[in-house]
mmCIF file of C-alpha atoms in Angstrom:
data_model
loop_
_atom_site.group_PDB
_atom_site.id
_atom_site.type_symbol
_atom_site.label_atom_id
_atom_site.label_comp_id
_atom_site.label_asym_id
_atom_site.label_seq_id
_atom_site.Cartn_x
_atom_site.Cartn_y
_atom_site.Cartn_z
ATOM 1 C CA UNK A 1 46.421 16.346 2.941
ATOM 2 C CA UNK A 2 49.928 15.747 1.642
ATOM 3 C CA UNK A 3 51.177 19.328 1.747
ATOM 4 C CA UNK A 4 54.799 18.230 1.357
ATOM 5 C CA UNK A 5 54.042 16.659 -2.035
ATOM 6 C CA UNK A 6 52.248 19.859 -3.071
ATOM 7 C CA UNK A 7 55.222 21.984 -1.946
ATOM 8 C CA UNK A 8 57.669 19.757 -3.813
ATOM 9 C CA UNK A 9 55.639 19.902 -7.029
ATOM 10 C CA UNK A 10 55.214 23.673 -6.694
ATOM 11 C CA UNK A 11 58.860 24.487 -5.937
ATOM 12 C CA UNK A 12 60.126 22.162 -8.684
ATOM 13 C CA UNK A 13 58.073 23.989 -11.328
ATOM 14 C CA UNK A 14 55.273 21.452 -11.585
ATOM 15 C CA UNK A 15 51.639 22.060 -12.396
ATOM 16 C CA UNK A 16 49.222 21.527 -9.519
ATOM 17 C CA UNK A 17 45.441 21.158 -9.576
ATOM 18 C CA UNK A 18 43.041 22.215 -6.847
ATOM 19 C CA UNK A 19 39.359 23.034 -6.328
ATOM 20 C CA UNK A 20 38.194 26.627 -6.486
ATOM 21 C CA UNK A 21 34.817 28.173 -5.776
ATOM 22 C CA UNK A 22 33.224 26.738 -8.955
ATOM 23 C CA UNK A 23 35.643 24.529 -10.911
ATOM 24 C CA UNK A 24 38.997 22.846 -10.577
ATOM 25 C CA UNK A 25 41.940 25.090 -11.244
ATOM 26 C CA UNK A 26 45.406 24.337 -12.489
ATOM 27 C CA UNK A 27 48.292 26.483 -11.469
ATOM 28 C CA UNK A 28 51.911 26.832 -10.578
ATOM 29 C CA UNK A 29 54.428 29.142 -8.944
ATOM 30 C CA UNK A 30 53.764 32.630 -10.372
ATOM 31 C CA UNK A 31 57.454 33.511 -10.002
ATOM 32 C CA UNK A 32 58.604 30.580 -12.163
ATOM 33 C CA UNK A 33 58.434 31.538 -15.847
ATOM 34 C CA UNK A 34 59.152 27.991 -17.057
ATOM 35 C CA UNK A 35 56.298 26.635 -14.957
ATOM 36 C CA UNK A 36 53.915 29.298 -16.279
ATOM 37 C CA UNK A 37 54.972 28.598 -19.881
ATOM 38 C CA UNK A 38 54.378 24.859 -19.266
ATOM 39 C CA UNK A 39 50.919 25.672 -17.892
ATOM 40 C CA UNK A 40 50.051 27.873 -20.876
ATOM 41 C CA UNK A 41 51.162 25.118 -23.274
ATOM 42 C CA UNK A 42 49.144 22.498 -21.377
ATOM 43 C CA UNK A 43 46.018 24.630 -21.636
ATOM 44 C CA UNK A 44 46.817 25.880 -25.162
ATOM 45 C CA UNK A 45 46.175 29.346 -23.764
ATOM 46 C CA UNK A 46 47.670 32.484 -25.309
ATOM 47 C CA UNK A 47 50.053 34.387 -23.048
ATOM 48 C CA UNK A 48 48.346 37.701 -23.942
ATOM 49 C CA UNK A 49 45.230 36.736 -21.966
ATOM 50 C CA UNK A 50 47.131 37.036 -18.687
ATOM 51 C CA UNK A 51 46.511 34.880 -15.646
ATOM 52 C CA UNK A 52 44.836 35.155 -12.252
ATOM 53 C CA UNK A 53 46.689 34.777 -8.970
ATOM 54 C CA UNK A 54 44.748 33.247 -6.094
ATOM 55 C CA UNK A 55 45.881 33.693 -2.494
ATOM 56 C CA UNK A 56 44.984 33.039 1.117
ATOM 57 C CA UNK A 57 45.432 36.722 1.950
ATOM 58 C CA UNK A 58 46.503 40.000 0.352
ATOM 59 C CA UNK A 59 50.068 39.688 1.651
ATOM 60 C CA UNK A 60 50.600 36.803 -0.804
ATOM 61 C CA UNK A 61 49.830 38.976 -3.849
ATOM 62 C CA UNK A 62 50.930 42.445 -2.760
ATOM 63 C CA UNK A 63 54.383 42.041 -4.372
ATOM 64 C CA UNK A 64 52.646 41.772 -7.755
ATOM 65 C CA UNK A 65 50.390 44.808 -7.159
ATOM 66 C CA UNK A 66 51.280 48.503 -7.323
ATOM 67 C CA UNK A 67 49.584 48.947 -3.950
ATOM 68 C CA UNK A 68 50.337 52.679 -3.724
ATOM 69 C CA UNK A 69 48.326 53.241 -6.918
ATOM 70 C CA UNK A 70 45.151 52.167 -5.122
ATOM 71 C CA UNK A 71 43.744 55.503 -3.927
ATOM 72 C CA UNK A 72 43.115 55.832 -0.200
ATOM 73 C CA UNK A 73 39.483 56.784 -0.767
ATOM 74 C CA UNK A 74 38.876 53.559 -2.757
ATOM 75 C CA UNK A 75 40.764 51.079 -0.588
ATOM 76 C CA UNK A 76 37.751 49.991 1.463
ATOM 77 C CA UNK A 77 35.681 49.423 -1.686
ATOM 78 C CA UNK A 78 38.542 47.443 -3.221
ATOM 79 C CA UNK A 79 39.325 45.212 -0.276
ATOM 80 C CA UNK A 80 35.722 44.680 0.845
ATOM 81 C CA UNK A 81 35.401 42.098 -1.969
ATOM 82 C CA UNK A 82 37.710 39.701 -0.108
ATOM 83 C CA UNK A 83 37.878 37.018 0.916
ATOM 84 C CA UNK A 84 35.444 35.845 -1.689
ATOM 85 C CA UNK A 85 34.809 34.694 -5.248
ATOM 86 C CA UNK A 86 35.752 38.017 -6.850
ATOM 87 C CA UNK A 87 38.892 38.540 -8.923
ATOM 88 C CA UNK A 88 40.103 42.121 -9.008
ATOM 89 C CA UNK A 89 42.119 43.791 -11.739
ATOM 90 C CA UNK A 90 44.541 45.982 -9.826
ATOM 91 C CA UNK A 91 47.467 48.099 -10.982
ATOM 92 C CA UNK A 92 50.407 45.780 -11.648
ATOM 93 C CA UNK A 93 53.673 46.353 -9.799
ATOM 94 C CA UNK A 94 56.485 47.583 -12.056
ATOM 95 C CA UNK A 95 58.206 44.191 -11.746
ATOM 96 C CA UNK A 96 55.098 42.069 -12.362
ATOM 97 C CA UNK A 97 56.095 39.704 -15.166
ATOM 98 C CA UNK A 98 54.397 39.775 -18.570
ATOM 99 C CA UNK A 99 53.786 36.040 -18.306
ATOM 100 C CA UNK A 100 51.247 36.912 -15.588
ATOM 101 C CA UNK A 101 49.876 40.240 -16.816
ATOM 102 C CA UNK A 102 49.730 39.359 -20.504
ATOM 103 C CA UNK A 103 51.474 42.679 -21.134
ATOM 104 C CA UNK A 104 48.771 44.700 -19.375
ATOM 105 C CA UNK A 105 49.408 47.323 -16.707
ATOM 106 C CA UNK A 106 46.901 45.436 -14.485
ATOM 107 C CA UNK A 107 47.149 42.132 -12.670
ATOM 108 C CA UNK A 108 44.250 39.844 -11.792
ATOM 109 C CA UNK A 109 44.251 38.737 -8.143
ATOM 110 C CA UNK A 110 41.806 37.015 -5.799
ATOM 111 C CA UNK A 111 41.851 36.329 -2.083
ATOM 112 C CA UNK A 112 39.668 33.260 -1.923
ATOM 113 C CA UNK A 113 37.222 32.278 0.781
ATOM 114 C CA UNK A 114 37.182 28.661 -0.458
ATOM 115 C CA UNK A 115 38.813 26.828 2.429
ATOM 116 C CA UNK A 116 40.707 24.087 0.516
ATOM 117 C CA UNK A 117 42.307 26.704 -1.744
ATOM 118 C CA UNK A 118 43.124 28.941 1.247
ATOM 119 C CA UNK A 119 44.763 25.986 3.001
ATOM 120 C CA UNK A 120 46.808 25.182 -0.100
ATOM 121 C CA UNK A 121 48.052 28.767 -0.495
ATOM 122 C CA UNK A 122 48.877 28.857 3.215
ATOM 123 C CA UNK A 123 50.747 25.544 3.036
ATOM 124 C CA UNK A 124 52.738 26.753 0.034
ATOM 125 C CA UNK A 125 53.323 30.174 1.587
ATOM 126 C CA UNK A 126 52.507 31.691 -1.787
ATOM 127 C CA UNK A 127 49.879 32.848 -4.195
ATOM 128 C CA UNK A 128 49.214 30.390 -7.013
ATOM 129 C CA UNK A 129 48.565 30.974 -10.686
ATOM 130 C CA UNK A 130 44.895 30.080 -11.086
ATOM 131 C CA UNK A 131 43.248 29.149 -14.355
ATOM 132 C CA UNK A 132 40.480 26.670 -15.032
ATOM 133 C CA UNK A 133 41.448 23.022 -15.447
ATOM 134 C CA UNK A 134 40.697 22.504 -19.120
ATOM 135 C CA UNK A 135 42.129 23.014 -22.560
ATOM 136 C CA UNK A 136 41.202 26.564 -23.615
ATOM 137 C CA UNK A 137 37.697 26.625 -25.023
ATOM 138 C CA UNK A 138 36.662 23.259 -23.534
ATOM 139 C CA UNK A 139 34.390 22.929 -20.488
ATOM 140 C CA UNK A 140 36.171 23.350 -17.160
ATOM 141 C CA UNK A 141 36.700 20.216 -15.095
ATOM 142 C CA UNK A 142 34.974 20.024 -11.731
ATOM 143 C CA UNK A 143 36.627 17.141 -9.870
ATOM 144 C CA UNK A 144 40.016 15.588 -9.204
ATOM 145 C CA UNK A 145 39.294 12.384 -11.146
ATOM 146 C CA UNK A 146 38.453 14.335 -14.314
ATOM 147 C CA UNK A 147 41.677 16.354 -13.957
ATOM 148 C CA UNK A 148 43.731 13.164 -13.631
ATOM 149 C CA UNK A 149 41.947 11.592 -16.607
ATOM 150 C CA UNK A 150 42.451 14.611 -18.873
ATOM 151 C CA UNK A 151 45.963 15.698 -17.912
ATOM 152 C CA UNK A 152 47.564 12.560 -16.440
ATOM 153 C CA UNK A 153 51.225 13.047 -15.508
ATOM 154 C CA UNK A 154 51.286 16.588 -16.938
ATOM 155 C CA UNK A 155 49.860 17.630 -13.559
ATOM 156 C CA UNK A 156 52.344 16.861 -10.784
ATOM 157 C CA UNK A 157 49.908 17.081 -7.842
ATOM 158 C CA UNK A 158 46.111 17.022 -7.577
ATOM 159 C CA UNK A 159 44.252 18.068 -4.447
ATOM 160 C CA UNK A 160 41.456 15.689 -3.498
ATOM 161 C CA UNK A 161 38.816 18.114 -2.287
ATOM 162 C CA UNK A 162 35.487 19.514 -3.423
ATOM 163 C CA UNK A 163 34.820 22.729 -5.312
ATOM 164 C CA UNK A 164 32.813 25.398 -3.541
ATOM 165 C CA UNK A 165 29.657 24.646 -5.512
ATOM 166 C CA UNK A 166 29.391 28.052 -7.212
ATOM 167 C CA UNK A 167 27.540 27.984 -10.533
ATOM 168 C CA UNK A 168 30.153 30.019 -12.405
ATOM 169 C CA UNK A 169 33.814 31.046 -12.093
ATOM 170 C CA UNK A 170 34.769 34.132 -10.118
ATOM 171 C CA UNK A 171 33.476 37.512 -11.136
ATOM 172 C CA UNK A 172 36.262 39.718 -12.559
ATOM 173 C CA UNK A 173 36.068 43.468 -11.993
ATOM 174 C CA UNK A 174 38.294 46.499 -12.015
ATOM 175 C CA UNK A 175 37.316 48.045 -8.679
ATOM 176 C CA UNK A 176 38.910 51.389 -9.575
ATOM 177 C CA UNK A 177 36.785 51.875 -12.719
ATOM 178 C CA UNK A 178 33.867 49.553 -11.781
ATOM 179 C CA UNK A 179 34.217 47.848 -15.175
ATOM 180 C CA UNK A 180 33.049 44.205 -15.083
ATOM 181 C CA UNK A 181 35.003 41.762 -17.241
ATOM 182 C CA UNK A 182 33.271 38.534 -16.207
ATOM 183 C CA UNK A 183 29.986 38.260 -14.365
#
């Protein structure tokens, strides 16, 4: 895998594409507002919906999470979902940018068990914005060739690897309230 090309695209504010548990995702550096705005425009996705961060481990997302707001008696229940195909809505850190939270006081984060995505996050040394590879409302793309065909040069780097074979995108829950947002 050409991790250097991925790092270059990521650090220069490019959009990258990679397989997730069920579909291909497109993403970028969550700390780069211009990159996130470019991603939202590419997908024709409203900023208010917020975005998911995917990571190799919790340390890659903890700066975006108000970790101390996760009660001690709920921490095991929260973190027992990971690694895995479950996105958690956790309290957002005070400095978590609106371009990620959509203006909410929560942030959506996932520590993936899908090995290609874990390797990518590890190689980048960062969490990645993670949203399905498609124009909002259209079916999500499931392979690298389809991503290249649909987005062409708008995506700076595409990972040639397989999705995890899951039938649907990650479940989204708020582990503190047990509310399910996506099954």
